[in-house]
Amino acid sequence: MEFRDLIKARHAIRAFQDKEIPEEKLQAVLEAIQQAPSAKNLQSFEVVLVRQKETIKKLAETALKPQPFIAEADLVLIFFANPERLTEYFDKRGIKLYPIQDATIAITQAHLAAANEGLGSVWIGSFDEEKASKILSAPTGLRPIAMLPIGYPAEEPVAKERRALDDIIHQEKF
Ligand SMILES: Cc1cc2nc3c(=O)[nH]c(=O)nc-3n(C[C@H](O)[C@H](O)[C@H](O)COP(=O)(O)O)c2cc1C
């Protein structure tokens, strides 16, 4: 898809078909994660790929308010910030901030790549971090930033209203 079209076509998908994602489409999503820019190219994030239905169901149950559609996804990617990768290279601010930025960019690229492959996904930020970490046996120090359930869409993407550009972009200064 043309980049401009992709940016407009990507929307949250919260209903999934019971259909397996082919390996080449998954690979495209994973490579988009790998190619994400990151502070000093240190890629201070980790991603867990979950395909087992039982684990996906458990992850869905960590949502802070019910989000049962997560359990319908064919797979879920969970992105963790990993500050440990930066400790030698940055000060306190960088160590705190960049892993979250690195992970966030990777999620964005995966979300867009999924859309480009004709797949649906939704960014899940509202979940119990401790519970999700426990389910996935995450090492201490890693913080789960978001989940990305992915599957073939079972609903049409809906374009939502956005703030006007003039409202977001401040010319030269506030
Ligand atoms: C940081 C962040 C957290 C989000 N958390 C959730 C969530 O927990 N559940 C959900 O259904 N959607 C979640 N979303 C998706 C947003 O609701 C969605 O992106 C927004 O409404 C704009 O719609 P669109 O993505 O379809 O353009 C989240 C998105 C972001 C960026």
PDB file of C-alpha atoms and ligand atoms in Angstrom:
ATOM      1  CA  MET A   1       0.000   0.000   0.000  1.00  0.00           C
ATOM      2  CA  GLU A   2       1.161   3.556  -0.621  1.00  0.00           C
ATOM      3  CA  PHE A   3       2.424   5.056   2.634  1.00  0.00           C
ATOM      4  CA  ARG A   4      -0.109   7.895   2.611  1.00  0.00           C
ATOM      5  CA  ASP A   5      -2.937   5.436   2.013  1.00  0.00           C
ATOM      6  CA  LEU A   6      -1.665   3.121   4.730  1.00  0.00           C
ATOM      7  CA  ILE A   7      -1.564   5.930   7.289  1.00  0.00           C
ATOM      8  CA  LYS A   8      -5.222   6.634   6.562  1.00  0.00           C
ATOM      9  CA  ALA A   9      -6.309   3.000   6.264  1.00  0.00           C
ATOM     10  CA  ARG A  10      -4.874   1.869   9.614  1.00  0.00           C
ATOM     11  CA  HIS A  11      -7.448   1.832  12.357  1.00  0.00           C
ATOM     12  CA  ALA A  12      -8.074  -0.139  15.487  1.00  0.00           C
ATOM     13  CA  ILE A  13      -9.686  -3.501  14.743  1.00  0.00           C
ATOM     14  CA  ARG A  14     -11.507  -5.096  17.649  1.00  0.00           C
ATOM     15  CA  ALA A  15     -13.066  -8.144  15.991  1.00  0.00           C
ATOM     16  CA  PHE A  16     -11.103 -10.984  14.472  1.00  0.00           C
ATOM     17  CA  GLN A  17     -11.827 -13.947  12.222  1.00  0.00           C
ATOM     18  CA  ASP A  18     -10.936 -17.438  13.352  1.00  0.00           C
ATOM     19  CA  LYS A  19      -8.257 -17.690  10.693  1.00  0.00           C
ATOM     20  CA  GLU A  20      -4.539 -18.297  10.957  1.00  0.00           C
ATOM     21  CA  ILE A  21      -2.061 -15.605   9.916  1.00  0.00           C
ATOM     22  CA  PRO A  22       0.330 -16.936   7.245  1.00  0.00           C
ATOM     23  CA  GLU A  23       4.016 -16.987   8.148  1.00  0.00           C
ATOM     24  CA  GLU A  24       5.050 -14.453   5.488  1.00  0.00           C
ATOM     25  CA  LYS A  25       2.602 -11.864   6.822  1.00  0.00           C
ATOM     26  CA  LEU A  26       3.785 -12.433  10.373  1.00  0.00           C
ATOM     27  CA  GLN A  27       7.376 -12.137   9.171  1.00  0.00           C
ATOM     28  CA  ALA A  28       6.600  -8.739   7.584  1.00  0.00           C
ATOM     29  CA  VAL A  29       5.233  -7.515  10.918  1.00  0.00           C
ATOM     30  CA  LEU A  30       8.233  -8.840  12.848  1.00  0.00           C
ATOM     31  CA  GLU A  31      10.679  -7.246  10.404  1.00  0.00           C
ATOM     32  CA  ALA A  32       8.902  -3.910  10.815  1.00  0.00           C
ATOM     33  CA  ILE A  33       9.617  -4.238  14.543  1.00  0.00           C
ATOM     34  CA  GLN A  34      13.254  -5.090  13.868  1.00  0.00           C
ATOM     35  CA  GLN A  35      13.703  -2.048  11.598  1.00  0.00           C
ATOM     36  CA  ALA A  36      12.240   0.475  14.047  1.00  0.00           C
ATOM     37  CA  PRO A  37      14.517   3.396  14.913  1.00  0.00           C
ATOM     38  CA  SER A  38      15.758   3.433  18.500  1.00  0.00           C
ATOM     39  CA  ALA A  39      17.997   5.498  20.756  1.00  0.00           C
ATOM     40  CA  LYS A  40      21.632   4.817  19.768  1.00  0.00           C
ATOM     41  CA  ASN A  41      20.250   1.856  17.802  1.00  0.00           C
ATOM     42  CA  LEU A  42      20.242  -0.089  21.063  1.00  0.00           C
ATOM     43  CA  GLN A  43      16.688  -1.426  20.544  1.00  0.00           C
ATOM     44  CA  SER A  44      15.846  -1.249  24.219  1.00  0.00           C
ATOM     45  CA  PHE A  45      12.720  -3.351  24.003  1.00  0.00           C
ATOM     46  CA  GLU A  46      11.705  -6.994  23.930  1.00  0.00           C
ATOM     47  CA  VAL A  47       8.702  -8.552  22.261  1.00  0.00           C
ATOM     48  CA  VAL A  48       6.891 -11.728  23.249  1.00  0.00           C
ATOM     49  CA  LEU A  49       4.977 -13.462  20.462  1.00  0.00           C
ATOM     50  CA  VAL A  50       2.082 -15.425  21.921  1.00  0.00           C
ATOM     51  CA  ARG A  51       0.161 -17.896  19.786  1.00  0.00           C
ATOM     52  CA  GLN A  52      -1.114 -20.347  22.384  1.00  0.00           C
ATOM     53  CA  LYS A  53      -4.837 -19.774  22.829  1.00  0.00           C
ATOM     54  CA  GLU A  54      -4.708 -20.438  26.561  1.00  0.00           C
ATOM     55  CA  THR A  55      -2.050 -17.748  27.088  1.00  0.00           C
ATOM     56  CA  ILE A  56      -3.895 -15.286  24.826  1.00  0.00           C
ATOM     57  CA  LYS A  57      -7.012 -15.863  26.930  1.00  0.00           C
ATOM     58  CA  LYS A  58      -5.064 -15.192  30.124  1.00  0.00           C
ATOM     59  CA  LEU A  59      -3.622 -11.991  28.629  1.00  0.00           C
ATOM     60  CA  ALA A  60      -7.111 -10.848  27.626  1.00  0.00           C
ATOM     61  CA  GLU A  61      -8.130 -11.252  31.262  1.00  0.00           C
ATOM     62  CA  THR A  62      -5.458  -8.749  32.359  1.00  0.00           C
ATOM     63  CA  ALA A  63      -7.378  -5.914  30.658  1.00  0.00           C
ATOM     64  CA  LEU A  64      -8.366  -3.250  33.174  1.00  0.00           C
ATOM     65  CA  LYS A  65     -11.862  -3.132  31.730  1.00  0.00           C
ATOM     66  CA  PRO A  66     -13.272  -6.082  29.793  1.00  0.00           C
ATOM     67  CA  GLN A  67     -11.749  -6.347  26.302  1.00  0.00           C
ATOM     68  CA  PRO A  68     -12.817  -9.891  25.338  1.00  0.00           C
ATOM     69  CA  PHE A  69     -11.933  -9.334  21.663  1.00  0.00           C
ATOM     70  CA  ILE A  70      -8.264  -9.738  22.614  1.00  0.00           C
ATOM     71  CA  ALA A  71      -8.919 -13.447  23.115  1.00  0.00           C
ATOM     72  CA  GLU A  72     -10.210 -13.714  19.516  1.00  0.00           C
ATOM     73  CA  ALA A  73      -6.879 -12.671  18.003  1.00  0.00           C
ATOM     74  CA  ASP A  74      -4.785 -15.246  16.194  1.00  0.00           C
ATOM     75  CA  LEU A  75      -1.710 -13.989  18.012  1.00  0.00           C
ATOM     76  CA  VAL A  76      -0.662 -11.286  20.425  1.00  0.00           C
ATOM     77  CA  LEU A  77       2.601  -9.348  20.512  1.00  0.00           C
ATOM     78  CA  ILE A  78       3.530  -7.896  23.881  1.00  0.00           C
ATOM     79  CA  PHE A  79       6.122  -5.141  23.889  1.00  0.00           C
ATOM     80  CA  PHE A  80       8.361  -4.582  26.888  1.00  0.00           C
ATOM     81  CA  ALA A  81      10.653  -1.635  27.597  1.00  0.00           C
ATOM     82  CA  ASN A  82      14.114  -2.902  28.554  1.00  0.00           C
ATOM     83  CA  PRO A  83      16.111  -0.091  30.249  1.00  0.00           C
ATOM     84  CA  GLU A  84      18.940  -2.529  31.042  1.00  0.00           C
ATOM     85  CA  ARG A  85      20.146  -2.210  27.433  1.00  0.00           C
ATOM     86  CA  LEU A  86      20.796   1.514  27.930  1.00  0.00           C
ATOM     87  CA  THR A  87      22.406   1.731  31.364  1.00  0.00           C
ATOM     88  CA  GLU A  88      25.966   2.074  30.030  1.00  0.00           C
ATOM     89  CA  TYR A  89      25.113   4.714  27.474  1.00  0.00           C
ATOM     90  CA  PHE A  90      22.652   7.236  28.884  1.00  0.00           C
ATOM     91  CA  ASP A  91      21.923   9.303  31.958  1.00  0.00           C
ATOM     92  CA  LYS A  92      18.906   8.817  34.230  1.00  0.00           C
ATOM     93  CA  ARG A  93      16.578  10.674  31.893  1.00  0.00           C
ATOM     94  CA  GLY A  94      17.542   8.610  28.830  1.00  0.00           C
ATOM     95  CA  ILE A  95      17.374   5.327  30.709  1.00  0.00           C
ATOM     96  CA  LYS A  96      13.868   6.157  31.897  1.00  0.00           C
ATOM     97  CA  LEU A  97      12.507   7.696  28.714  1.00  0.00           C
ATOM     98  CA  TYR A  98      14.097   6.008  25.704  1.00  0.00           C
ATOM     99  CA  PRO A  99      13.049   2.400  26.335  1.00  0.00           C
ATOM    100  CA  ILE A 100       9.433   3.543  26.382  1.00  0.00           C
ATOM    101  CA  GLN A 101       9.967   5.538  23.197  1.00  0.00           C
ATOM    102  CA  ASP A 102      11.830   2.647  21.530  1.00  0.00           C
ATOM    103  CA  ALA A 103       9.082   0.186  22.427  1.00  0.00           C
ATOM    104  CA  THR A 104       6.388   2.622  21.328  1.00  0.00           C
ATOM    105  CA  ILE A 105       7.931   3.135  17.899  1.00  0.00           C
ATOM    106  CA  ALA A 106       8.226  -0.634  17.465  1.00  0.00           C
ATOM    107  CA  ILE A 107       4.545  -1.047  18.321  1.00  0.00           C
ATOM    108  CA  THR A 108       3.605   1.671  15.842  1.00  0.00           C
ATOM    109  CA  GLN A 109       5.595  -0.008  13.075  1.00  0.00           C
ATOM    110  CA  ALA A 110       4.021  -3.397  13.860  1.00  0.00           C
ATOM    111  CA  HIS A 111       0.530  -1.869  13.904  1.00  0.00           C
ATOM    112  CA  LEU A 112       1.125  -0.225  10.504  1.00  0.00           C
ATOM    113  CA  ALA A 113       2.802  -3.310   9.016  1.00  0.00           C
ATOM    114  CA  ALA A 114      -0.150  -5.452  10.096  1.00  0.00           C
ATOM    115  CA  ALA A 115      -2.527  -3.070   8.302  1.00  0.00           C
ATOM    116  CA  ASN A 116      -0.277  -3.160   5.234  1.00  0.00           C
ATOM    117  CA  GLU A 117      -0.613  -6.971   5.226  1.00  0.00           C
ATOM    118  CA  GLY A 118      -4.423  -6.750   5.339  1.00  0.00           C
ATOM    119  CA  LEU A 119      -4.448  -7.760   9.008  1.00  0.00           C
ATOM    120  CA  GLY A 120      -6.287  -6.082  11.841  1.00  0.00           C
ATOM    121  CA  SER A 121      -4.748  -5.115  15.157  1.00  0.00           C
ATOM    122  CA  VAL A 122      -5.433  -2.903  18.102  1.00  0.00           C
ATOM    123  CA  TRP A 123      -3.096  -1.181  20.495  1.00  0.00           C
ATOM    124  CA  ILE A 124      -3.914  -2.305  24.030  1.00  0.00           C
ATOM    125  CA  GLY A 125      -2.544  -0.028  26.706  1.00  0.00           C
ATOM    126  CA  SER A 126      -5.087  -0.706  29.407  1.00  0.00           C
ATOM    127  CA  PHE A 127      -3.991  -3.857  31.188  1.00  0.00           C
ATOM    128  CA  ASP A 128      -2.514  -4.962  34.482  1.00  0.00           C
ATOM    129  CA  GLU A 129       1.247  -4.811  33.932  1.00  0.00           C
ATOM    130  CA  GLU A 130       2.099  -7.072  36.841  1.00  0.00           C
ATOM    131  CA  LYS A 131      -0.340  -9.777  35.813  1.00  0.00           C
ATOM    132  CA  ALA A 132       0.834  -9.703  32.183  1.00  0.00           C
ATOM    133  CA  SER A 133       4.490  -9.859  33.260  1.00  0.00           C
ATOM    134  CA  LYS A 134       3.767 -12.862  35.468  1.00  0.00           C
ATOM    135  CA  ILE A 135       1.892 -14.748  32.738  1.00  0.00           C
ATOM    136  CA  LEU A 136       4.864 -14.270  30.405  1.00  0.00           C
ATOM    137  CA  SER A 137       7.569 -14.917  33.039  1.00  0.00           C
ATOM    138  CA  ALA A 138       9.095 -11.511  32.272  1.00  0.00           C
ATOM    139  CA  PRO A 139      12.482 -10.874  33.876  1.00  0.00           C
ATOM    140  CA  THR A 140      12.644  -8.167  36.573  1.00  0.00           C
ATOM    141  CA  GLY A 141      13.259  -4.698  35.140  1.00  0.00           C
ATOM    142  CA  LEU A 142      11.225  -5.190  31.989  1.00  0.00           C
ATOM    143  CA  ARG A 143       8.031  -3.163  31.768  1.00  0.00           C
ATOM    144  CA  PRO A 144       5.174  -4.206  29.470  1.00  0.00           C
ATOM    145  CA  ILE A 145       4.162  -1.157  27.436  1.00  0.00           C
ATOM    146  CA  ALA A 146       1.409  -2.469  25.200  1.00  0.00           C
ATOM    147  CA  MET A 147      -0.153  -5.532  23.673  1.00  0.00           C
ATOM    148  CA  LEU A 148      -0.979  -5.852  20.009  1.00  0.00           C
ATOM    149  CA  PRO A 149      -3.555  -8.559  19.272  1.00  0.00           C
ATOM    150  CA  ILE A 150      -3.453  -9.343  15.545  1.00  0.00           C
ATOM    151  CA  GLY A 151      -5.750 -11.312  13.282  1.00  0.00           C
ATOM    152  CA  TYR A 152      -7.761 -11.164  10.104  1.00  0.00           C
ATOM    153  CA  PRO A 153     -10.309  -8.400  10.638  1.00  0.00           C
ATOM    154  CA  ALA A 154     -13.942  -9.292  11.213  1.00  0.00           C
ATOM    155  CA  GLU A 155     -15.048  -5.658  11.018  1.00  0.00           C
ATOM    156  CA  GLU A 156     -14.448  -2.707   8.737  1.00  0.00           C
ATOM    157  CA  PRO A 157     -11.991  -0.083   9.981  1.00  0.00           C
ATOM    158  CA  VAL A 158     -13.726   3.091  11.102  1.00  0.00           C
ATOM    159  CA  ALA A 159     -12.094   6.488  10.535  1.00  0.00           C
ATOM    160  CA  LYS A 160     -12.330   8.589  13.699  1.00  0.00           C
ATOM    161  CA  GLU A 161     -12.363  12.328  13.889  1.00  0.00           C
ATOM    162  CA  ARG A 162      -9.005  13.936  14.627  1.00  0.00           C
ATOM    163  CA  ARG A 163      -8.060  17.298  16.062  1.00  0.00           C
ATOM    164  CA  ALA A 164      -7.618  19.929  13.388  1.00  0.00           C
ATOM    165  CA  LEU A 165      -4.013  20.374  12.249  1.00  0.00           C
ATOM    166  CA  ASP A 166      -4.125  24.022  13.324  1.00  0.00           C
ATOM    167  CA  ASP A 167      -4.964  22.860  16.812  1.00  0.00           C
ATOM    168  CA  ILE A 168      -2.099  20.369  17.020  1.00  0.00           C
ATOM    169  CA  ILE A 169       0.664  22.190  15.152  1.00  0.00           C
ATOM    170  CA  HIS A 170       1.896  25.373  16.780  1.00  0.00           C
ATOM    171  CA  GLN A 171       3.734  27.569  14.302  1.00  0.00           C
ATOM    172  CA  GLU A 172       7.149  28.591  15.590  1.00  0.00           C
ATOM    173  CA  LYS A 173       6.019  28.726  19.251  1.00  0.00           C
ATOM    174  CA  PHE A 174       2.973  28.296  21.469  1.00  0.00           C
TER     175      PHE A 174
HETATM  176  C1  LIG B   1      -1.356   4.394  24.033  1.00  0.00           C
HETATM  177  C2  LIG B   1      -2.612   3.760  23.485  1.00  0.00           C
HETATM  178  C3  LIG B   1      -3.388   2.957  24.320  1.00  0.00           C
HETATM  179  C4  LIG B   1      -4.534   2.339  23.812  1.00  0.00           C
HETATM  180  N1  LIG B   1      -5.232   1.461  24.594  1.00  0.00           N
HETATM  181  C5  LIG B   1      -6.310   0.830  24.091  1.00  0.00           C
HETATM  182  C6  LIG B   1      -6.987  -0.166  24.851  1.00  0.00           C
HETATM  183  O1  LIG B   1      -6.608  -0.506  25.963  1.00  0.00           O
HETATM  184  N2  LIG B   1      -8.069  -0.747  24.284  1.00  0.00           N
HETATM  185  C7  LIG B   1      -8.514  -0.445  23.041  1.00  0.00           C
HETATM  186  O2  LIG B   1      -9.499  -1.027  22.602  1.00  0.00           O
HETATM  187  N3  LIG B   1      -7.888   0.487  22.287  1.00  0.00           N
HETATM  188  C8  LIG B   1      -6.800   1.117  22.777  1.00  0.00           C
HETATM  189  N4  LIG B   1      -6.115   2.010  21.996  1.00  0.00           N
HETATM  190  C9  LIG B   1      -6.577   2.295  20.617  1.00  0.00           C
HETATM  191  C10 LIG B   1      -7.188   3.684  20.518  1.00  0.00           C
HETATM  192  O3  LIG B   1      -8.444   3.685  21.148  1.00  0.00           O
HETATM  193  C11 LIG B   1      -7.313   4.103  19.038  1.00  0.00           C
HETATM  194  O4  LIG B   1      -6.040   4.088  18.445  1.00  0.00           O
HETATM  195  C12 LIG B   1      -7.907   5.500  18.914  1.00  0.00           C
HETATM  196  O5  LIG B   1      -9.249   5.520  19.353  1.00  0.00           O
HETATM  197  C13 LIG B   1      -7.881   6.010  17.483  1.00  0.00           C
HETATM  198  O6  LIG B   1      -8.565   5.117  16.645  1.00  0.00           O
HETATM  199  P1  LIG B   1      -7.851   4.415  15.407  1.00  0.00           P
HETATM  200  O7  LIG B   1      -6.625   3.699  15.947  1.00  0.00           O
HETATM  201  O8  LIG B   1      -8.886   3.436  14.905  1.00  0.00           O
HETATM  202  O9  LIG B   1      -7.510   5.450  14.408  1.00  0.00           O
HETATM  203  C14 LIG B   1      -4.947   2.601  22.471  1.00  0.00           C
HETATM  204  C15 LIG B   1      -4.137   3.397  21.645  1.00  0.00           C
HETATM  205  C16 LIG B   1      -2.975   3.946  22.124  1.00  0.00           C
HETATM  206  C17 LIG B   1      -2.098   4.737  21.192  1.00  0.00           C
END
